[in-house]
Each structure stands twice: as structure tokens, then as C-alpha cells.
Short mmCIF file of C-alpha atoms and ligand atoms in Angstrom, two decimals:
data_model
loop_
_atom_site.label_atom_id
_atom_site.label_comp_id
_atom_site.label_asym_id
_atom_site.label_seq_id
_atom_site.Cartn_x
_atom_site.Cartn_y
_atom_site.Cartn_z
CA UNK A 1 -193.26 -12.89 57.18
CA UNK A 2 -191.23 -11.59 54.28
CA UNK A 3 -191.04 -14.34 51.60
CA UNK A 4 -187.21 -14.06 51.44
CA UNK A 5 -186.96 -14.75 55.17
CA UNK A 6 -189.45 -17.59 54.90
CA UNK A 7 -187.34 -19.28 52.18
CA UNK A 8 -184.18 -19.00 54.30
CA UNK A 9 -185.99 -20.38 57.33
CA UNK A 10 -187.26 -23.42 55.37
CA UNK A 11 -183.86 -24.04 53.79
CA UNK A 12 -182.10 -23.85 57.15
CA UNK A 13 -184.58 -26.22 58.78
CA UNK A 14 -184.28 -28.79 56.02
CA UNK A 15 -180.46 -28.66 56.20
CA UNK A 16 -180.57 -29.24 59.96
CA UNK A 17 -183.05 -32.05 59.47
CA UNK A 18 -180.68 -33.86 57.14
CA UNK A 19 -177.81 -34.03 59.62
CA UNK A 20 -177.21 -37.68 60.68
CA UNK A 21 -174.36 -37.19 63.13
CA UNK A 22 -173.06 -34.31 65.27
CA UNK A 23 -170.31 -33.64 62.77
CA UNK A 24 -172.90 -33.01 60.00
CA UNK A 25 -174.67 -30.61 62.30
CA UNK A 26 -171.51 -28.62 62.90
CA UNK A 27 -171.04 -28.31 59.16
CA UNK A 28 -174.66 -27.18 58.77
CA UNK A 29 -174.10 -24.48 61.41
CA UNK A 30 -171.31 -23.04 59.30
CA UNK A 31 -173.54 -23.11 56.21
CA UNK A 32 -176.21 -21.15 58.05
CA UNK A 33 -174.34 -18.79 60.37
CA UNK A 34 -170.85 -18.78 58.83
CA UNK A 35 -169.34 -15.87 56.82
CA UNK A 36 -171.31 -16.75 53.73
CA UNK A 37 -174.14 -18.47 55.58
CA UNK A 38 -177.83 -18.25 54.75
CA UNK A 39 -178.75 -16.17 57.81
CA UNK A 40 -175.60 -14.07 57.64
CA UNK A 41 -176.46 -13.05 54.08
CA UNK A 42 -180.00 -12.24 55.13
CA UNK A 43 -178.70 -9.97 57.90
CA UNK A 44 -176.44 -8.19 55.40
CA UNK A 45 -179.52 -7.31 53.30
CA UNK A 46 -181.20 -5.37 56.14
CA UNK A 47 -179.39 -2.14 55.23
CA UNK A 48 -180.77 -2.30 51.65
CA UNK A 49 -184.41 -2.56 52.69
CA UNK A 50 -186.68 0.44 52.31
CA UNK A 51 -186.37 2.37 55.62
CA UNK A 52 -190.04 2.14 56.40
CA UNK A 53 -189.97 -1.64 56.19
CA UNK A 54 -186.48 -2.05 57.62
CA UNK A 55 -187.46 -2.37 61.30
CA UNK A 56 -190.04 -5.07 60.75
CA UNK A 57 -187.70 -6.90 58.33
CA UNK A 58 -184.97 -6.81 60.97
CA UNK A 59 -187.34 -8.11 63.62
CA UNK A 60 -188.44 -10.96 61.32
CA UNK A 61 -184.80 -11.88 60.61
CA UNK A 62 -184.17 -11.99 64.38
CA UNK A 63 -187.14 -14.16 65.14
CA UNK A 64 -186.18 -16.52 62.24
CA UNK A 65 -182.66 -16.66 63.69
CA UNK A 66 -184.06 -17.54 67.10
CA UNK A 67 -186.22 -20.27 65.62
CA UNK A 68 -183.26 -21.77 63.75
CA UNK A 69 -181.05 -21.74 66.87
CA UNK A 70 -183.77 -23.58 68.82
CA UNK A 71 -184.11 -26.04 65.98
CA UNK A 72 -180.38 -26.66 66.15
CA UNK A 73 -180.47 -27.30 69.91
CA UNK A 74 -183.28 -29.84 69.54
CA UNK A 75 -181.52 -31.67 66.76
CA UNK A 76 -178.26 -31.72 68.68
CA UNK A 77 -179.77 -33.33 71.76
CA UNK A 78 -181.61 -35.93 69.67
CA UNK A 79 -178.32 -36.88 67.97
CA UNK A 80 -176.48 -37.13 71.32
CA UNK A 81 -179.17 -39.43 72.74
CA UNK A 82 -179.30 -41.62 69.67
CA UNK A 83 -175.51 -41.87 69.62
CA UNK A 84 -175.34 -43.13 73.21
CA UNK A 85 -178.15 -45.63 72.69
CA UNK A 86 -176.67 -47.11 69.52
CA UNK A 87 -172.98 -46.92 70.38
CA UNK A 88 -172.54 -50.68 69.93
CA UNK A 89 -171.01 -51.30 66.55
CA UNK A 90 -172.42 -54.68 65.68
CA UNK A 91 -170.02 -55.05 62.80
CA UNK A 92 -166.91 -54.72 65.00
CA UNK A 93 -165.01 -57.99 65.63
CA UNK A 94 -165.79 -59.42 69.07
CA UNK A 95 -163.44 -59.12 72.02
CA UNK A 96 -162.21 -62.49 73.25
CA UNK A 97 -163.38 -63.15 76.80
CA UNK A 98 -160.52 -64.18 79.05
CA UNK A 99 -161.28 -67.55 80.57
CA UNK A 100 -159.51 -68.64 83.72
CA UNK A 101 -158.73 -72.19 84.75
CA UNK A 102 -157.94 -74.13 87.88
CA UNK A 103 -154.54 -73.56 89.45
CA UNK A 104 -151.96 -76.20 88.64
CA UNK A 105 -152.07 -77.56 92.18
CA UNK A 106 -155.88 -77.88 92.09
CA UNK A 107 -155.67 -79.59 88.69
CA UNK A 108 -153.15 -82.10 90.05
CA UNK A 109 -155.28 -82.75 93.15
CA UNK A 110 -158.32 -83.55 90.98
CA UNK A 111 -156.24 -85.83 88.80
CA UNK A 112 -154.66 -87.69 91.74
CA UNK A 113 -158.01 -88.18 93.47
CA UNK A 114 -159.55 -89.56 90.25
CA UNK A 115 -156.74 -92.11 89.85
CA UNK A 116 -157.01 -93.39 93.42
CA UNK A 117 -160.81 -93.48 93.23
CA UNK A 118 -160.42 -96.03 90.45
CA UNK A 119 -158.67 -98.25 93.00
CA UNK A 120 -161.47 -97.82 95.52
CA UNK A 121 -159.84 -95.16 97.71
CA UNK A 122 -162.04 -92.47 99.24
CA UNK A 123 -160.98 -88.88 99.81
CA UNK A 124 -160.94 -87.70 103.42
CA UNK A 125 -159.94 -84.38 104.94
CA UNK A 126 -158.14 -84.05 108.22
CA UNK A 127 -157.00 -80.99 110.21
CA UNK A 128 -154.09 -78.87 109.05
CA UNK A 129 -153.61 -77.74 112.64
CA UNK A 130 -153.47 -80.88 114.71
CA UNK A 131 -152.23 -82.27 118.00
CA UNK A 132 -148.70 -83.48 118.37
CA UNK A 133 -150.20 -86.92 119.10
CA UNK A 134 -151.58 -87.28 115.56
CA UNK A 135 -148.67 -85.59 113.78
CA UNK A 136 -145.87 -87.43 115.64
CA UNK A 137 -146.45 -89.38 118.82
CA UNK A 138 -148.98 -91.92 117.53
CA UNK A 139 -146.74 -92.40 114.49
CA UNK A 140 -144.06 -93.89 116.70
CA UNK A 141 -142.09 -90.64 116.92
CA UNK A 142 -141.80 -89.85 120.62
CA UNK A 143 -140.90 -86.38 121.85
CA UNK A 144 -137.21 -85.53 121.66
CA UNK A 145 -136.64 -88.27 119.10
CA UNK A 146 -133.99 -86.91 116.70
CA UNK A 147 -136.06 -88.04 113.68
CA UNK A 148 -138.56 -85.32 114.52
CA UNK A 149 -135.99 -82.65 113.67
CA UNK A 150 -136.33 -83.69 110.02
CA UNK A 151 -139.84 -82.32 109.94
CA UNK A 152 -138.90 -78.66 110.67
CA UNK A 153 -142.25 -78.11 112.34
CA UNK A 154 -144.08 -74.89 113.27
CA UNK A 155 -145.36 -75.31 116.80
CA UNK A 156 -148.29 -73.30 118.09
CA UNK A 157 -147.88 -71.65 121.48
CA UNK A 158 -150.68 -72.06 123.95
CA UNK A 159 -153.03 -74.99 124.17
CA UNK A 160 -151.59 -78.26 125.42
CA UNK A 161 -153.47 -81.38 126.24
CA UNK A 162 -152.23 -84.04 128.69
CA UNK A 163 -152.73 -86.84 126.14
CA UNK A 164 -152.38 -85.03 122.82
CA UNK A 165 -149.64 -82.51 123.62
CA UNK A 166 -149.16 -79.26 121.68
CA UNK A 167 -150.88 -78.03 118.56
CA UNK A 168 -148.74 -77.95 115.41
CA UNK A 169 -149.16 -76.82 111.82
CA UNK A 170 -149.07 -80.31 110.32
CA UNK A 171 -145.69 -80.84 108.64
CA UNK A 172 -147.05 -83.84 106.72
CA UNK A 173 -150.39 -85.51 105.98
CA UNK A 174 -149.49 -88.58 108.01
CA UNK A 175 -151.70 -87.31 110.87
CA UNK A 176 -154.51 -88.51 108.56
CA UNK A 177 -153.45 -92.13 109.13
CA UNK A 178 -154.46 -92.22 112.79
CA UNK A 179 -157.47 -89.99 112.21
CA UNK A 180 -158.68 -92.37 109.51
CA UNK A 181 -158.18 -95.47 111.65
CA UNK A 182 -160.26 -93.81 114.37
CA UNK A 183 -162.96 -92.82 111.89
CA UNK A 184 -163.20 -96.10 109.98
CA UNK A 185 -162.76 -98.31 113.09
CA UNK A 186 -162.70 -101.53 111.08
CA UNK A 187 -160.58 -102.37 108.04
CA UNK A 188 -160.59 -102.55 105.10
CA UNK A 189 -159.40 -98.95 104.87
CA UNK A 190 -158.54 -97.24 101.61
CA UNK A 191 -158.00 -93.58 102.25
CA UNK A 192 -156.47 -90.71 100.40
CA UNK A 193 -155.96 -87.55 102.39
CA UNK A 194 -154.82 -84.35 100.66
CA UNK A 195 -153.94 -81.28 102.68
CA UNK A 196 -151.67 -78.28 103.06
CA UNK A 197 -148.52 -78.91 105.08
CA UNK A 198 -146.10 -76.47 106.69
CA UNK A 199 -142.36 -76.62 107.29
CA UNK A 200 -139.64 -74.09 107.98
CA UNK A 201 -137.95 -74.43 104.61
CA UNK A 202 -137.68 -72.43 101.41
CA UNK A 203 -135.56 -73.08 98.30
CA UNK A 204 -136.08 -74.30 94.72
CA UNK A 205 -137.70 -77.51 95.87
CA UNK A 206 -139.37 -76.35 99.12
CA UNK A 207 -141.98 -73.78 100.13
CA UNK A 208 -143.09 -73.18 103.75
CA UNK A 209 -146.62 -74.16 102.70
CA UNK A 210 -147.07 -77.06 100.33
CA UNK A 211 -149.45 -79.96 99.70
CA UNK A 212 -149.11 -83.67 100.31
CA UNK A 213 -151.30 -86.61 99.51
CA UNK A 214 -151.30 -89.47 101.95
CA UNK A 215 -152.54 -92.92 101.15
CA UNK A 216 -153.47 -95.58 103.67
CA UNK A 217 -154.45 -99.13 102.83
CA UNK A 218 -155.22 -101.55 105.66
CA UNK A 219 -156.68 -105.04 105.25
CA UNK A 220 -155.80 -108.69 105.84
CA UNK A 221 -152.67 -110.09 104.20
CA UNK A 222 -151.51 -106.92 102.46
CA UNK A 223 -148.10 -107.37 100.82
CA UNK A 224 -145.34 -105.18 99.45
CA UNK A 225 -146.44 -106.39 96.00
CA UNK A 226 -149.78 -104.62 96.56
CA UNK A 227 -147.91 -101.46 97.43
CA UNK A 228 -145.70 -101.70 94.33
CA UNK A 229 -148.70 -102.46 92.07
CA UNK A 230 -150.56 -99.44 93.45
CA UNK A 231 -147.61 -97.13 92.76
CA UNK A 232 -147.17 -98.46 89.22
CA UNK A 233 -150.89 -97.94 88.58
CA UNK A 234 -150.63 -94.36 89.86
CA UNK A 235 -147.49 -93.42 87.94
CA UNK A 236 -148.63 -94.89 84.63
CA UNK A 237 -151.92 -92.94 84.90
CA UNK A 238 -150.39 -89.70 86.17
CA UNK A 239 -147.08 -89.55 84.29
CA UNK A 240 -147.88 -91.75 81.28
CA UNK A 241 -147.77 -95.48 80.45
CA UNK A 242 -144.00 -95.64 79.92
CA UNK A 243 -143.03 -94.55 83.43
CA UNK A 244 -142.41 -97.16 86.13
CA UNK A 245 -141.47 -97.06 89.82
CA UNK A 246 -138.82 -98.63 91.97
CA UNK A 247 -138.54 -98.95 95.74
CA UNK A 248 -135.39 -97.93 97.61
CA UNK A 249 -134.88 -98.98 101.23
CA UNK A 250 -135.26 -96.06 103.64
CA UNK A 251 -136.20 -95.38 107.23
CA UNK A 252 -139.37 -93.87 108.65
CA UNK A 253 -140.47 -94.40 112.24
CA UNK A 254 -144.05 -95.19 111.21
CA UNK A 255 -143.40 -97.87 108.58
CA UNK A 256 -141.46 -101.10 108.64
CA UNK A 257 -140.01 -101.80 106.16
CA UNK A 258 -139.83 -98.28 104.68
CA UNK A 259 -139.08 -97.18 101.14
CA UNK A 260 -138.45 -94.15 99.03
CA UNK A 261 -140.39 -94.42 95.80
CA UNK A 262 -138.64 -93.37 92.59
CA UNK A 263 -140.17 -92.96 89.16
CA UNK A 264 -138.32 -93.15 85.84
CA UNK A 265 -137.24 -89.73 84.59
CA UNK A 266 -139.57 -88.39 81.89
CA UNK A 267 -136.72 -86.85 79.89
CA UNK A 268 -134.30 -89.76 79.54
CA UNK A 269 -136.83 -92.52 80.38
CA UNK A 270 -134.42 -94.18 82.80
CA UNK A 271 -131.18 -93.85 80.83
CA UNK A 272 -129.73 -91.08 82.97
CA UNK A 273 -129.53 -87.34 82.22
CA UNK A 274 -128.65 -83.99 83.80
CA UNK A 275 -132.06 -83.66 85.44
CA UNK A 276 -132.23 -86.96 87.31
CA UNK A 277 -130.28 -89.33 89.51
CA UNK A 278 -129.14 -91.96 87.00
CA UNK A 279 -132.55 -92.19 85.32
CA UNK A 280 -134.76 -91.90 88.42
CA UNK A 281 -136.62 -89.12 90.23
CA UNK A 282 -137.65 -89.33 93.85
CA UNK A 283 -141.43 -89.30 94.39
CA UNK A 284 -141.75 -89.67 98.16
CA UNK A 285 -141.93 -91.95 101.19
CA UNK A 286 -143.84 -95.16 101.78
CA UNK A 287 -143.80 -98.43 103.64
CA UNK A 288 -145.74 -101.12 105.46
CA UNK A 289 -147.59 -99.54 108.38
CA UNK A 290 -145.72 -100.14 111.65
CA UNK A 291 -147.62 -102.47 114.07
CA UNK A 292 -147.30 -99.80 116.80
CA UNK A 293 -149.13 -97.32 114.56
CA UNK A 294 -151.95 -99.78 113.90
CA UNK A 295 -152.22 -100.39 117.63
CA UNK A 296 -152.34 -96.65 118.38
CA UNK A 297 -155.22 -96.45 115.88
CA UNK A 298 -157.12 -99.26 117.63
CA UNK A 299 -156.43 -101.90 114.95
CA UNK A 300 -155.13 -105.35 115.89
CA UNK A 301 -151.76 -105.82 114.11
CA UNK A 302 -152.06 -109.58 114.53
CA UNK A 303 -155.10 -109.56 112.26
CA UNK A 304 -154.45 -106.69 109.90
CA UNK A 305 -151.60 -105.00 108.13
CA UNK A 306 -151.26 -102.41 105.40
CA UNK A 307 -149.19 -99.84 103.58
CA UNK A 308 -149.00 -96.07 103.56
CA UNK A 309 -147.40 -93.39 101.44
CA UNK A 310 -147.01 -89.62 101.56
CA UNK A 311 -145.93 -87.59 98.57
CA UNK A 312 -145.67 -83.87 97.85
CA UNK A 313 -148.06 -82.54 95.21
CA UNK A 314 -145.80 -79.66 94.10
CA UNK A 315 -142.91 -82.07 93.72
CA UNK A 316 -145.07 -84.45 91.69
CA UNK A 317 -146.15 -81.57 89.43
CA UNK A 318 -142.52 -80.49 89.02
CA UNK A 319 -141.62 -84.00 87.91
CA UNK A 320 -144.42 -84.09 85.37
CA UNK A 321 -143.91 -80.62 83.91
CA UNK A 322 -140.13 -80.32 84.36
CA UNK A 323 -140.60 -77.29 86.59
CA UNK A 324 -137.19 -75.98 87.72
CA UNK A 325 -138.41 -74.13 90.84
CA UNK A 326 -141.58 -75.00 92.75
CA UNK A 327 -141.82 -71.49 94.22
CA UNK A 328 -143.18 -70.44 90.80
CA UNK A 329 -146.40 -72.22 91.73
CA UNK A 330 -147.18 -69.66 94.42
CA UNK A 331 -146.00 -66.40 92.86
CA UNK A 332 -149.30 -65.93 90.98
CA UNK A 333 -147.53 -64.69 87.87
CA UNK A 334 -150.18 -64.92 85.19
CA UNK A 335 -147.55 -65.46 82.47
CA UNK A 336 -146.50 -68.65 84.22
CA UNK A 337 -149.98 -69.87 85.18
CA UNK A 338 -151.40 -69.33 81.68
CA UNK A 339 -149.09 -72.01 80.31
CA UNK A 340 -151.02 -74.84 81.96
N1 DAH B 1 -144.72 -88.29 106.13
C1 DAH B 1 -143.52 -88.49 105.39
C2 DAH B 1 -142.88 -87.14 105.04
O1 DAH B 1 -143.55 -86.14 105.08
C3 DAH B 1 -143.75 -89.23 104.12
C4 DAH B 1 -144.21 -90.64 104.35
C5 DAH B 1 -143.29 -91.61 104.43
C6 DAH B 1 -145.56 -90.91 104.46
C7 DAH B 1 -143.69 -92.94 104.60
C8 DAH B 1 -145.98 -92.22 104.65
C9 DAH B 1 -145.03 -93.21 104.70
O2 DAH B 1 -147.25 -92.55 104.75
O3 DAH B 1 -145.44 -94.49 104.87
O4 DAH B 1 -141.75 -87.08 104.70
#
């Protein structure tokens, strides 16, 4: 090979060799094949070569050109491969992994269960679709009793049972009371039952599906003081040590006497503000279990008595977090959920 061509070939190869990234290689291509490139200049010299040597010179230039082009192709593919295998920039700042957390309702359920466990209650689960007998009848709420209208129940068409009646989407967790008496058979009973409930209602403080927690305590000589002490224990642990409860007379068919339980408002601490009723917020229903209910559950009311309560979880959360509309809990808006 002509020494001139040999020099150009070596120079071109070493330039290609030095390229570290594709961009370098593109620049090298210009330096070799561009207007003033090494090979271009060599081609321009062909016309000045002695005619007898011109053909072989030309052929040598062409084969050098071919060799360089192949060299380029090899280098290019090696750079592409190495780029894809080392595309992680270890010096770049890390991307923060997004961590999820339990939904507010699940968090509250865990918290509530933990508090009642401290008092010796055990968590039980009872059906969300249950017989009329468990949801109403055994709770001293006979069919056609006007009190049943308050529960705005979804009835399920179809199955009826001579003793148990229709199936319903449970409008409260009180069906757990009878189910627990049947399961435990003998007192003492300390049960907490948490489940979804369904009612035909929707507004800022109601959703058609919501959660309640039901407590049942049955033993000998249970008094209203026990009930009040249990509620104070719960509220001071759940809402904070400064919050206390009060009992307001009420009426439920399944408890006698019956109460509404109020807790001091977290904003004004009982003084009275825009958010509460003269310093108090309503937590839910409670009372001493009606003797007829104990009897329906196979427990002798002459020997045993007890108390029960049923409170809405969403409502309890709203009272703790000052939530203005409980429907927010079920809209799955990440901007809302992230705040808890
Ligand atoms: N089940 C009632 C409701 O959903 C709440 C309730 C009131 C539950 C009194 C009880 C109770 O256990 O004793 O409105």
C-alpha cells in the first residue's frame, strides 16, 4: 500500500479509537470524510498521481475507505451497547420512593381495637348481610314498629326464613350483639364488632356505606358507672386526655335506659363554639342491654346484665380531625388522603 494511504488509514483509525461517546464519533466522521477530511484530501490527490500508478492508487484509496467505514460501524455499535449498559448515572440525586399508608378509616379501626383490647375486649366479625332477626327483631324491634324507619334499611329481595325473616344489608353493627351472645354462650362477654353498615342516606355527615363499632359487655352486676368509665377511657385515649364524655337520655328499643354519648368539643374544649352544640359533640348511642335482648340471646337477665354501644367510625374520625364532610373519606382524592 502506498505509504501516504497507510498514514491516513492509521490516523483515521486512531481518531475513531479515541471517541468515547457517539457525539465524538460524529465529529470524527467529519474530520475524516468532511470537506477537508483526511480521506477526502486523499481522494483529491488521485488526479495528480502518475497515470501509470493512478489506477492502483485509486483502488488502494477505495479499499482504505472501506476499511475505515467498517471501523466506524464497529465502534458505533460498541458505543451504543456500552451506553445502554451504563445508563445509570450513579451521581444523580435519588428519586424519592412514594410510600403509601393505611386509609384513615383503617387507621382509626386499628386504633379503636387497640384501645378496647386494653380493657379486655376481643374483636369479632359478624355478617354485613344478615337476617332481619339479628338486625331488628331480636333487638326488640318488631316488624312494622315505627322505630325501624329510622334505620333506612336496604332490604334484599328473595330469601326469607320462617324464623329469621328477610335478608338485609345491616344498617348497624348491633346484629353483632345477638350473634356474640350465641357464640360466647356464657358471660362474661366483652366484644367489639367493627363492620360496614348500609343506609339510604347521603349528605355531609352520611354516606350509604359507612363503618360502625359495636361494643357489648355482659357480666354480673354491671352498672352505668362501668359504662361511663369505659367511654371516658376510650375518649381520653382516642381524642386526648383533656376530652371527657357525658350521657344524655335517649331512646333505643334494645337498651333500657338508653343514652346518647357526647364528647367535649376539641376546638373549644367544652366552652361552646361554632362547630359544636354548646361545647359537646355527639359520639353515638349506648345503654344498658334490654332484658328482652339478653333473653333472645339465651342469657338469663335475672343473673346477668350489661351495656352496649354503637358508634360510627367516620363520624368519630370527623370529630378528631375536624373533617367538614365525611364523603371526602371515600372520594379517593390523593391530595386529601396524603394529609393523614
Ligand atoms: N345501633 C344504633 C344505631 O345505629 C346505635 C346503638 C345505640 C348501638 C345503642 C347500641 C346501643 O349498642 O346500645 O343508631
